[in-house]
Amino acid sequence: MKALNVLLFDGFTTMDALGPAEALSRALDGELKCYEIEYFSATGGLVGGSTSAKIWTRKLSEIAKFDVLLVPGGFAARELAHDGEFIAALGELSRRHEYVIAVCTGSVLLAKTGLLDGVEATSNKLSWQWATSEAPSVRWVRAARWCVSGKFYTSSGVSAGIDAALGFIADMHGRDEAQRIAVTMEYVWNSDKNADLF
């Protein structure tokens, strides 16, 4: 079973983290789950999201398997984008993980590590001006629902994270599995990563 490590911080957007995590939690290889989901933060302990939900996290130093890293966004990302210690830790984690999925303004946090320099990425359209100005070396794609650049998946805002997660599942486990999961979630999957209504 692969590890899905979700990186949380106070003020993360709840759906950015839990929407993709829900989709990935349903991925199956036969009857076996593909992903074990764990939540981490810089200091561990309870972390509060945008809906006042609090999630218990382990410390980053406790990550044991480096398969898939999920990075949500949120209003707090605007401050974290200038937190050198956080960005350095995210850069190290991102280099060690086989894949990284950054949702909404989480893509800006990933971009601040320099790992997206010169490659295509997208972000929340309501925060577009801020996102693109924070990391001008990224090849930002406004029209994209999500982008894939090597091991990096970046999505547009909030619900787009679910579409990107299903896209990741399609790439890893086949389109039929992604569509099956969408049906079990009663979710209409926007499966065209190049078409974003927003």
PDB file of C-alpha atoms in Angstrom:
ATOM      1  CA  MET A   1       0.000   0.000   0.000  1.00  0.00           C
ATOM      2  CA  LYS A   2       1.291   3.448  -0.956  1.00  0.00           C
ATOM      3  CA  ALA A   3       1.397   6.354   1.486  1.00  0.00           C
ATOM      4  CA  LEU A   4      -0.609   9.505   0.829  1.00  0.00           C
ATOM      5  CA  ASN A   5       0.927  12.109   3.118  1.00  0.00           C
ATOM      6  CA  VAL A   6      -1.227  15.217   3.540  1.00  0.00           C
ATOM      7  CA  LEU A   7       0.666  18.326   4.637  1.00  0.00           C
ATOM      8  CA  LEU A   8      -1.559  20.560   6.771  1.00  0.00           C
ATOM      9  CA  PHE A   9      -1.157  24.021   8.296  1.00  0.00           C
ATOM     10  CA  ASP A  10      -3.502  26.215  10.299  1.00  0.00           C
ATOM     11  CA  GLY A  11      -5.960  27.856   7.928  1.00  0.00           C
ATOM     12  CA  PHE A  12      -5.785  25.269   5.135  1.00  0.00           C
ATOM     13  CA  THR A  13      -8.901  25.028   2.964  1.00  0.00           C
ATOM     14  CA  THR A  14     -10.685  21.906   4.143  1.00  0.00           C
ATOM     15  CA  MET A  15     -11.877  20.704   0.734  1.00  0.00           C
ATOM     16  CA  ASP A  16      -8.414  21.185  -0.770  1.00  0.00           C
ATOM     17  CA  ALA A  17      -7.161  18.441   1.530  1.00  0.00           C
ATOM     18  CA  LEU A  18     -10.154  16.219   2.198  1.00  0.00           C
ATOM     19  CA  GLY A  19     -11.680  16.193  -1.300  1.00  0.00           C
ATOM     20  CA  PRO A  20      -8.618  14.651  -2.978  1.00  0.00           C
ATOM     21  CA  ALA A  21      -7.948  12.471   0.078  1.00  0.00           C
ATOM     22  CA  GLU A  22     -11.476  11.061  -0.170  1.00  0.00           C
ATOM     23  CA  ALA A  23     -11.000  10.210  -3.839  1.00  0.00           C
ATOM     24  CA  LEU A  24      -7.620   8.589  -3.261  1.00  0.00           C
ATOM     25  CA  SER A  25      -8.931   6.673  -0.249  1.00  0.00           C
ATOM     26  CA  ARG A  26     -11.320   4.854  -2.600  1.00  0.00           C
ATOM     27  CA  ALA A  27      -8.683   3.678  -5.089  1.00  0.00           C
ATOM     28  CA  LEU A  28      -8.523  -0.099  -5.211  1.00  0.00           C
ATOM     29  CA  ASP A  29      -6.190  -2.708  -6.655  1.00  0.00           C
ATOM     30  CA  GLY A  30      -8.587  -5.614  -6.804  1.00  0.00           C
ATOM     31  CA  GLU A  31     -10.078  -5.530  -3.316  1.00  0.00           C
ATOM     32  CA  LEU A  32      -7.060  -3.909  -1.671  1.00  0.00           C
ATOM     33  CA  LYS A  33      -6.839  -0.197  -0.939  1.00  0.00           C
ATOM     34  CA  CYS A  34      -4.043   1.545  -2.822  1.00  0.00           C
ATOM     35  CA  TYR A  35      -3.357   4.375  -0.362  1.00  0.00           C
ATOM     36  CA  GLU A  36      -2.933   4.741   3.363  1.00  0.00           C
ATOM     37  CA  ILE A  37      -3.671   8.349   4.301  1.00  0.00           C
ATOM     38  CA  GLU A  38      -1.824  10.155   7.070  1.00  0.00           C
ATOM     39  CA  TYR A  39      -1.811  13.820   8.070  1.00  0.00           C
ATOM     40  CA  PHE A  40       1.319  15.778   8.947  1.00  0.00           C
ATOM     41  CA  SER A  41       2.247  19.315   9.974  1.00  0.00           C
ATOM     42  CA  ALA A  42       5.414  21.174  10.901  1.00  0.00           C
ATOM     43  CA  THR A  43       4.943  20.710  14.645  1.00  0.00           C
ATOM     44  CA  GLY A  44       2.341  17.938  14.857  1.00  0.00           C
ATOM     45  CA  GLY A  45      -0.811  18.084  16.973  1.00  0.00           C
ATOM     46  CA  LEU A  46      -4.178  19.600  16.113  1.00  0.00           C
ATOM     47  CA  VAL A  47      -4.365  21.737  12.981  1.00  0.00           C
ATOM     48  CA  GLY A  48      -7.432  23.840  12.167  1.00  0.00           C
ATOM     49  CA  GLY A  49      -8.909  24.168   8.694  1.00  0.00           C
ATOM     50  CA  SER A  50     -11.136  26.756   7.049  1.00  0.00           C
ATOM     51  CA  THR A  51     -14.343  25.153   8.342  1.00  0.00           C
ATOM     52  CA  SER A  52     -13.085  25.070  11.958  1.00  0.00           C
ATOM     53  CA  ALA A  53     -12.504  21.330  11.609  1.00  0.00           C
ATOM     54  CA  LYS A  54      -9.418  20.225  13.509  1.00  0.00           C
ATOM     55  CA  ILE A  55      -7.296  17.303  12.365  1.00  0.00           C
ATOM     56  CA  TRP A  56      -4.691  15.504  14.434  1.00  0.00           C
ATOM     57  CA  THR A  57      -1.328  15.498  12.672  1.00  0.00           C
ATOM     58  CA  ARG A  58       2.040  13.884  13.148  1.00  0.00           C
ATOM     59  CA  LYS A  59       5.338  15.762  12.817  1.00  0.00           C
ATOM     60  CA  LEU A  60       7.003  15.935   9.405  1.00  0.00           C
ATOM     61  CA  SER A  61       9.977  14.089  10.873  1.00  0.00           C
ATOM     62  CA  GLU A  62       7.709  11.065  11.366  1.00  0.00           C
ATOM     63  CA  ILE A  63       7.038  10.543   7.658  1.00  0.00           C
ATOM     64  CA  ALA A  64       8.264   7.030   6.903  1.00  0.00           C
ATOM     65  CA  LYS A  65       7.194   6.465   3.283  1.00  0.00           C
ATOM     66  CA  PHE A  66       7.594   9.014   0.512  1.00  0.00           C
ATOM     67  CA  ASP A  67       5.063   8.019  -2.121  1.00  0.00           C
ATOM     68  CA  VAL A  68       2.501  10.815  -2.662  1.00  0.00           C
ATOM     69  CA  LEU A  69       2.479  14.242  -0.994  1.00  0.00           C
ATOM     70  CA  LEU A  70      -0.725  16.321  -0.996  1.00  0.00           C
ATOM     71  CA  VAL A  71      -0.374  20.078  -0.412  1.00  0.00           C
ATOM     72  CA  PRO A  72      -3.615  22.053   0.083  1.00  0.00           C
ATOM     73  CA  GLY A  73      -4.006  25.805  -0.181  1.00  0.00           C
ATOM     74  CA  GLY A  74      -5.944  28.350   1.814  1.00  0.00           C
ATOM     75  CA  PHE A  75      -5.759  31.988   2.837  1.00  0.00           C
ATOM     76  CA  ALA A  76      -2.881  31.093   5.159  1.00  0.00           C
ATOM     77  CA  ALA A  77      -0.809  30.245   2.084  1.00  0.00           C
ATOM     78  CA  ARG A  78      -0.246  33.960   1.503  1.00  0.00           C
ATOM     79  CA  GLU A  79       1.722  34.152   4.739  1.00  0.00           C
ATOM     80  CA  LEU A  80       3.382  30.751   4.416  1.00  0.00           C
ATOM     81  CA  ALA A  81       4.678  31.673   0.961  1.00  0.00           C
ATOM     82  CA  HIS A  82       7.130  33.955   2.782  1.00  0.00           C
ATOM     83  CA  ASP A  83       7.964  31.552   5.617  1.00  0.00           C
ATOM     84  CA  GLY A  84      11.448  30.416   4.663  1.00  0.00           C
ATOM     85  CA  GLU A  85      11.529  27.507   7.108  1.00  0.00           C
ATOM     86  CA  PHE A  86       8.204  26.125   5.855  1.00  0.00           C
ATOM     87  CA  ILE A  87       9.176  26.500   2.188  1.00  0.00           C
ATOM     88  CA  ALA A  88      12.526  24.796   2.791  1.00  0.00           C
ATOM     89  CA  ALA A  89      10.778  21.877   4.514  1.00  0.00           C
ATOM     90  CA  LEU A  90       8.238  21.639   1.685  1.00  0.00           C
ATOM     91  CA  GLY A  91      11.040  21.642  -0.877  1.00  0.00           C
ATOM     92  CA  GLU A  92      12.828  18.797   0.882  1.00  0.00           C
ATOM     93  CA  LEU A  93       9.611  16.793   1.203  1.00  0.00           C
ATOM     94  CA  SER A  94       8.689  17.396  -2.426  1.00  0.00           C
ATOM     95  CA  ARG A  95      12.088  16.244  -3.660  1.00  0.00           C
ATOM     96  CA  ARG A  96      11.802  13.037  -1.637  1.00  0.00           C
ATOM     97  CA  HIS A  97       8.255  12.111  -2.655  1.00  0.00           C
ATOM     98  CA  GLU A  98       7.575  10.137  -5.819  1.00  0.00           C
ATOM     99  CA  TYR A  99       4.596  12.390  -6.659  1.00  0.00           C
ATOM    100  CA  VAL A 100       3.299  15.728  -5.379  1.00  0.00           C
ATOM    101  CA  ILE A 101      -0.281  16.978  -5.750  1.00  0.00           C
ATOM    102  CA  ALA A 102      -0.687  20.685  -4.936  1.00  0.00           C
ATOM    103  CA  VAL A 103      -4.233  22.021  -4.775  1.00  0.00           C
ATOM    104  CA  CYS A 104      -5.404  25.611  -5.230  1.00  0.00           C
ATOM    105  CA  THR A 105      -2.915  28.080  -3.731  1.00  0.00           C
ATOM    106  CA  GLY A 106      -0.941  25.103  -2.470  1.00  0.00           C
ATOM    107  CA  SER A 107       0.641  25.285  -5.929  1.00  0.00           C
ATOM    108  CA  VAL A 108       2.102  28.676  -4.983  1.00  0.00           C
ATOM    109  CA  LEU A 109       3.717  27.139  -1.908  1.00  0.00           C
ATOM    110  CA  LEU A 110       5.201  24.426  -4.109  1.00  0.00           C
ATOM    111  CA  ALA A 111       6.284  27.046  -6.655  1.00  0.00           C
ATOM    112  CA  LYS A 112       8.132  29.004  -3.961  1.00  0.00           C
ATOM    113  CA  THR A 113      10.462  26.012  -3.516  1.00  0.00           C
ATOM    114  CA  GLY A 114      11.715  26.557  -7.073  1.00  0.00           C
ATOM    115  CA  LEU A 115      10.704  23.057  -8.136  1.00  0.00           C
ATOM    116  CA  LEU A 116       8.139  24.374 -10.618  1.00  0.00           C
ATOM    117  CA  ASP A 117      10.480  26.849 -12.314  1.00  0.00           C
ATOM    118  CA  GLY A 118      10.123  26.546 -16.082  1.00  0.00           C
ATOM    119  CA  VAL A 119       7.291  24.002 -15.984  1.00  0.00           C
ATOM    120  CA  GLU A 120       3.533  24.272 -16.412  1.00  0.00           C
ATOM    121  CA  ALA A 121       1.331  24.705 -13.346  1.00  0.00           C
ATOM    122  CA  THR A 122      -1.996  26.243 -12.412  1.00  0.00           C
ATOM    123  CA  SER A 123      -3.668  27.691  -9.338  1.00  0.00           C
ATOM    124  CA  ASN A 124      -6.839  29.266  -7.978  1.00  0.00           C
ATOM    125  CA  LYS A 125      -8.286  31.680 -10.541  1.00  0.00           C
ATOM    126  CA  LEU A 126      -9.583  34.090  -7.880  1.00  0.00           C
ATOM    127  CA  SER A 127      -6.007  34.379  -6.603  1.00  0.00           C
ATOM    128  CA  TRP A 128      -4.425  34.323 -10.050  1.00  0.00           C
ATOM    129  CA  GLN A 129      -2.711  37.708  -9.975  1.00  0.00           C
ATOM    130  CA  TRP A 130      -1.155  37.008  -6.585  1.00  0.00           C
ATOM    131  CA  ALA A 131      -0.174  33.443  -7.516  1.00  0.00           C
ATOM    132  CA  THR A 132       1.559  34.358 -10.747  1.00  0.00           C
ATOM    133  CA  SER A 133       3.346  37.345  -9.222  1.00  0.00           C
ATOM    134  CA  GLU A 134       4.723  35.221  -6.376  1.00  0.00           C
ATOM    135  CA  ALA A 135       6.451  32.794  -8.752  1.00  0.00           C
ATOM    136  CA  PRO A 136       7.035  34.406 -12.165  1.00  0.00           C
ATOM    137  CA  SER A 137       9.445  31.659 -13.293  1.00  0.00           C
ATOM    138  CA  VAL A 138       6.594  29.132 -13.445  1.00  0.00           C
ATOM    139  CA  ARG A 139       4.790  28.637 -16.767  1.00  0.00           C
ATOM    140  CA  TRP A 140       1.347  29.362 -15.341  1.00  0.00           C
ATOM    141  CA  VAL A 141      -1.599  27.989 -17.367  1.00  0.00           C
ATOM    142  CA  ARG A 142      -4.764  29.912 -16.611  1.00  0.00           C
ATOM    143  CA  ALA A 143      -7.138  27.772 -18.693  1.00  0.00           C
ATOM    144  CA  ALA A 144      -6.138  24.490 -17.025  1.00  0.00           C
ATOM    145  CA  ARG A 145      -8.284  22.613 -14.534  1.00  0.00           C
ATOM    146  CA  TRP A 146      -5.085  20.873 -13.505  1.00  0.00           C
ATOM    147  CA  CYS A 147      -1.577  20.477 -14.895  1.00  0.00           C
ATOM    148  CA  VAL A 148       0.828  17.553 -14.928  1.00  0.00           C
ATOM    149  CA  SER A 149       4.541  18.309 -15.137  1.00  0.00           C
ATOM    150  CA  GLY A 150       6.561  15.188 -14.461  1.00  0.00           C
ATOM    151  CA  LYS A 151       5.850  14.132 -10.897  1.00  0.00           C
ATOM    152  CA  PHE A 152       4.027  17.365 -10.064  1.00  0.00           C
ATOM    153  CA  TYR A 153       0.246  17.728 -10.280  1.00  0.00           C
ATOM    154  CA  THR A 154      -1.179  21.210  -9.646  1.00  0.00           C
ATOM    155  CA  SER A 155      -4.855  22.105  -9.640  1.00  0.00           C
ATOM    156  CA  SER A 156      -7.032  25.164  -9.933  1.00  0.00           C
ATOM    157  CA  GLY A 157      -9.184  26.216  -6.974  1.00  0.00           C
ATOM    158  CA  VAL A 158     -10.792  24.055  -4.290  1.00  0.00           C
ATOM    159  CA  SER A 159     -13.047  21.510  -6.070  1.00  0.00           C
ATOM    160  CA  ALA A 160     -10.499  21.220  -8.883  1.00  0.00           C
ATOM    161  CA  GLY A 161      -8.384  19.254  -6.432  1.00  0.00           C
ATOM    162  CA  ILE A 162     -10.861  16.390  -6.688  1.00  0.00           C
ATOM    163  CA  ASP A 163     -10.623  16.484 -10.485  1.00  0.00           C
ATOM    164  CA  ALA A 164      -6.824  16.465 -10.284  1.00  0.00           C
ATOM    165  CA  ALA A 165      -6.858  13.580  -7.789  1.00  0.00           C
ATOM    166  CA  LEU A 166      -9.107  11.596 -10.118  1.00  0.00           C
ATOM    167  CA  GLY A 167      -6.752  12.494 -12.969  1.00  0.00           C
ATOM    168  CA  PHE A 168      -3.845  11.190 -10.904  1.00  0.00           C
ATOM    169  CA  ILE A 169      -5.777   7.988 -10.213  1.00  0.00           C
ATOM    170  CA  ALA A 170      -6.495   7.631 -13.938  1.00  0.00           C
ATOM    171  CA  ASP A 171      -2.770   7.989 -14.692  1.00  0.00           C
ATOM    172  CA  MET A 172      -1.715   5.548 -11.975  1.00  0.00           C
ATOM    173  CA  HIS A 173      -4.555   3.008 -11.990  1.00  0.00           C
ATOM    174  CA  GLY A 174      -6.521   3.539 -15.197  1.00  0.00           C
ATOM    175  CA  ARG A 175      -9.361   5.748 -16.314  1.00  0.00           C
ATOM    176  CA  ASP A 176     -11.991   3.129 -15.482  1.00  0.00           C
ATOM    177  CA  GLU A 177     -10.905   3.151 -11.837  1.00  0.00           C
ATOM    178  CA  ALA A 178     -11.062   6.948 -11.706  1.00  0.00           C
ATOM    179  CA  GLN A 179     -14.544   6.924 -13.214  1.00  0.00           C
ATOM    180  CA  ARG A 180     -15.657   4.194 -10.795  1.00  0.00           C
ATOM    181  CA  ILE A 181     -14.516   6.315  -7.866  1.00  0.00           C
ATOM    182  CA  ALA A 182     -16.293   9.394  -9.222  1.00  0.00           C
ATOM    183  CA  VAL A 183     -19.520   7.376  -9.389  1.00  0.00           C
ATOM    184  CA  THR A 184     -19.101   6.094  -5.817  1.00  0.00           C
ATOM    185  CA  MET A 185     -18.679   9.718  -4.706  1.00  0.00           C
ATOM    186  CA  GLU A 186     -21.678  10.797  -6.821  1.00  0.00           C
ATOM    187  CA  TYR A 187     -19.317  13.369  -8.312  1.00  0.00           C
ATOM    188  CA  VAL A 188     -19.341  14.648 -11.894  1.00  0.00           C
ATOM    189  CA  TRP A 189     -15.668  14.452 -12.820  1.00  0.00           C
ATOM    190  CA  ASN A 190     -14.302  17.120 -15.142  1.00  0.00           C
ATOM    191  CA  SER A 191     -11.872  14.738 -16.802  1.00  0.00           C
ATOM    192  CA  ASP A 192     -10.438  17.288 -19.254  1.00  0.00           C
ATOM    193  CA  LYS A 193      -7.497  18.868 -17.471  1.00  0.00           C
ATOM    194  CA  ASN A 194      -7.272  21.595 -20.094  1.00  0.00           C
ATOM    195  CA  ALA A 195     -10.830  22.875 -19.602  1.00  0.00           C
ATOM    196  CA  ASP A 196     -11.646  24.972 -16.553  1.00  0.00           C
ATOM    197  CA  LEU A 197     -14.958  26.834 -16.482  1.00  0.00           C
ATOM    198  CA  PHE A 198     -13.449  29.349 -14.072  1.00  0.00           C
TER     199      PHE A 198
END
